[in-house]
mmCIF file of C-alpha atoms in Angstrom:
data_model
loop_
_atom_site.group_PDB
_atom_site.id
_atom_site.type_symbol
_atom_site.label_atom_id
_atom_site.label_comp_id
_atom_site.label_asym_id
_atom_site.label_seq_id
_atom_site.Cartn_x
_atom_site.Cartn_y
_atom_site.Cartn_z
ATOM 1 C CA UNK A 1 -13.775 -8.068 -4.987
ATOM 2 C CA UNK A 2 -10.656 -6.883 -2.916
ATOM 3 C CA UNK A 3 -7.319 -7.409 -4.326
ATOM 4 C CA UNK A 4 -5.026 -7.700 -1.029
ATOM 5 C CA UNK A 5 -1.209 -7.802 -0.985
ATOM 6 C CA UNK A 6 1.328 -7.562 1.828
ATOM 7 C CA UNK A 7 2.823 -3.975 2.227
ATOM 8 C CA UNK A 8 6.024 -5.532 1.267
ATOM 9 C CA UNK A 9 4.661 -6.045 -2.232
ATOM 10 C CA UNK A 10 3.475 -2.743 -2.814
ATOM 11 C CA UNK A 11 5.619 -0.173 -5.201
ATOM 12 C CA UNK A 12 6.668 3.411 -4.655
ATOM 13 C CA UNK A 13 3.731 5.852 -5.679
ATOM 14 C CA UNK A 14 1.153 3.384 -4.958
ATOM 15 C CA UNK A 15 -1.560 4.564 -2.647
ATOM 16 C CA UNK A 16 -2.731 1.711 -0.447
ATOM 17 C CA UNK A 17 -5.577 1.103 2.045
ATOM 18 C CA UNK A 18 -4.465 -0.600 5.226
ATOM 19 C CA UNK A 19 -6.689 -3.937 5.697
ATOM 20 C CA UNK A 20 -5.522 -5.876 8.529
ATOM 21 C CA UNK A 21 -2.294 -5.561 10.569
ATOM 22 C CA UNK A 22 -1.163 -8.866 11.766
ATOM 23 C CA UNK A 23 2.138 -7.678 13.691
ATOM 24 C CA UNK A 24 2.746 -9.131 17.236
ATOM 25 C CA UNK A 25 0.444 -7.890 20.100
ATOM 26 C CA UNK A 26 3.146 -6.016 21.418
ATOM 27 C CA UNK A 27 3.650 -3.765 18.479
ATOM 28 C CA UNK A 28 0.107 -3.679 18.081
ATOM 29 C CA UNK A 29 -0.594 -0.468 19.944
ATOM 30 C CA UNK A 30 2.789 1.529 18.596
ATOM 31 C CA UNK A 31 1.384 0.847 15.115
ATOM 32 C CA UNK A 32 -2.150 2.144 15.837
ATOM 33 C CA UNK A 33 0.014 5.002 17.262
ATOM 34 C CA UNK A 34 2.010 6.056 14.266
ATOM 35 C CA UNK A 35 -1.652 6.135 12.237
ATOM 36 C CA UNK A 36 -1.502 2.237 10.824
ATOM 37 C CA UNK A 37 -5.198 1.541 11.183
ATOM 38 C CA UNK A 38 -7.373 -0.405 9.181
ATOM 39 C CA UNK A 39 -9.203 1.790 6.696
ATOM 40 C CA UNK A 40 -5.989 4.465 6.748
ATOM 41 C CA UNK A 41 -4.969 5.378 3.290
ATOM 42 C CA UNK A 42 -1.364 5.962 2.550
ATOM 43 C CA UNK A 43 1.107 6.602 -0.314
ATOM 44 C CA UNK A 44 4.080 4.146 -0.590
ATOM 45 C CA UNK A 45 6.883 6.919 -0.443
ATOM 46 C CA UNK A 46 9.790 4.318 -0.558
ATOM 47 C CA UNK A 47 10.174 0.592 -0.768
ATOM 48 C CA UNK A 48 13.578 -1.345 0.037
ATOM 49 C CA UNK A 49 13.402 -4.973 -0.112
ATOM 50 C CA UNK A 50 16.613 -4.628 2.742
ATOM 51 C CA UNK A 51 15.100 -1.893 4.749
ATOM 52 C CA UNK A 52 11.274 -1.660 4.740
ATOM 53 C CA UNK A 53 8.968 0.911 3.542
ATOM 54 C CA UNK A 54 8.387 4.581 4.109
ATOM 55 C CA UNK A 55 4.786 5.650 4.029
ATOM 56 C CA UNK A 56 3.190 8.952 3.542
ATOM 57 C CA UNK A 57 0.178 9.032 6.202
ATOM 58 C CA UNK A 58 -1.925 12.108 7.185
ATOM 59 C CA UNK A 59 0.639 14.588 6.236
ATOM 60 C CA UNK A 60 3.770 12.646 7.906
ATOM 61 C CA UNK A 61 5.942 10.180 6.829
ATOM 62 C CA UNK A 62 6.016 6.636 8.766
ATOM 63 C CA UNK A 63 8.979 4.179 8.558
ATOM 64 C CA UNK A 64 8.114 0.523 9.022
ATOM 65 C CA UNK A 65 10.422 -2.108 9.200
ATOM 66 C CA UNK A 66 10.919 -5.017 6.752
ATOM 67 C CA UNK A 67 9.365 -7.762 8.833
ATOM 68 C CA UNK A 68 6.465 -5.683 9.943
ATOM 69 C CA UNK A 69 5.555 -4.939 6.222
ATOM 70 C CA UNK A 70 5.257 -8.745 5.778
ATOM 71 C CA UNK A 71 2.271 -8.882 8.003
ATOM 72 C CA UNK A 72 0.338 -5.587 7.012
ATOM 73 C CA UNK A 73 -2.399 -6.469 4.371
ATOM 74 C CA UNK A 74 -3.399 -3.512 2.053
ATOM 75 C CA UNK A 75 -5.397 -2.916 -1.019
ATOM 76 C CA UNK A 76 -4.385 -0.889 -3.863
ATOM 77 C CA UNK A 77 -6.420 2.380 -4.371
ATOM 78 C CA UNK A 78 -7.500 2.197 -8.239
ATOM 79 C CA UNK A 79 -8.531 5.290 -9.897
ATOM 80 C CA UNK A 80 -11.354 3.532 -11.871
ATOM 81 C CA UNK A 81 -11.884 5.837 -14.391
ATOM 82 C CA UNK A 82 -8.411 5.400 -15.803
ATOM 83 C CA UNK A 83 -7.597 2.156 -14.182
ATOM 84 C CA UNK A 84 -4.629 3.489 -12.775
ATOM 85 C CA UNK A 85 -3.291 3.504 -9.313
ATOM 86 C CA UNK A 86 -3.597 6.619 -7.618
ATOM 87 C CA UNK A 87 -0.314 8.324 -6.927
ATOM 88 C CA UNK A 88 1.269 6.412 -9.659
ATOM 89 C CA UNK A 89 2.214 8.737 -12.919
ATOM 90 C CA UNK A 90 1.054 7.709 -16.281
ATOM 91 C CA UNK A 91 4.422 7.092 -17.565
ATOM 92 C CA UNK A 92 5.038 4.256 -15.441
ATOM 93 C CA UNK A 93 1.917 2.694 -14.532
ATOM 94 C CA UNK A 94 0.189 -0.133 -16.622
ATOM 95 C CA UNK A 95 -3.712 -0.041 -17.078
ATOM 96 C CA UNK A 96 -5.756 -2.263 -15.371
ATOM 97 C CA UNK A 97 -7.147 -5.502 -17.409
ATOM 98 C CA UNK A 98 -10.546 -4.419 -17.424
ATOM 99 C CA UNK A 99 -9.429 -0.767 -19.260
ATOM 100 C CA UNK A 100 -7.222 -2.725 -21.878
ATOM 101 C CA UNK A 101 -10.040 -5.254 -22.625
ATOM 102 C CA UNK A 102 -12.247 -2.245 -23.061
ATOM 103 C CA UNK A 103 -9.981 -0.737 -25.020
ATOM 104 C CA UNK A 104 -9.357 -3.661 -27.142
ATOM 105 C CA UNK A 105 -13.090 -4.164 -27.988
ATOM 106 C CA UNK A 106 -13.673 -0.504 -28.702
#
């Protein structure tokens, strides 16, 4: 089951996969020209509540304004062997609930 969130809710360092782009039709082509398409994977390089987000995408950095980040749905890419989001360091990442449950039982 996919756990979707808005790009505006993502955290710096998270790896995400774009699922849906719900921006106005007049911006859709430009967003796609920047490489933001469903299925594309990116790293959140910077996230600001006031300005927007900067994504690392295919060797480039793409800045997206705050209003647009609220209309882009993403899923977090998680390394299933560790339960930690790819791109997030071990020091600042919380393990997934399933990993915590497995550790508590074993």
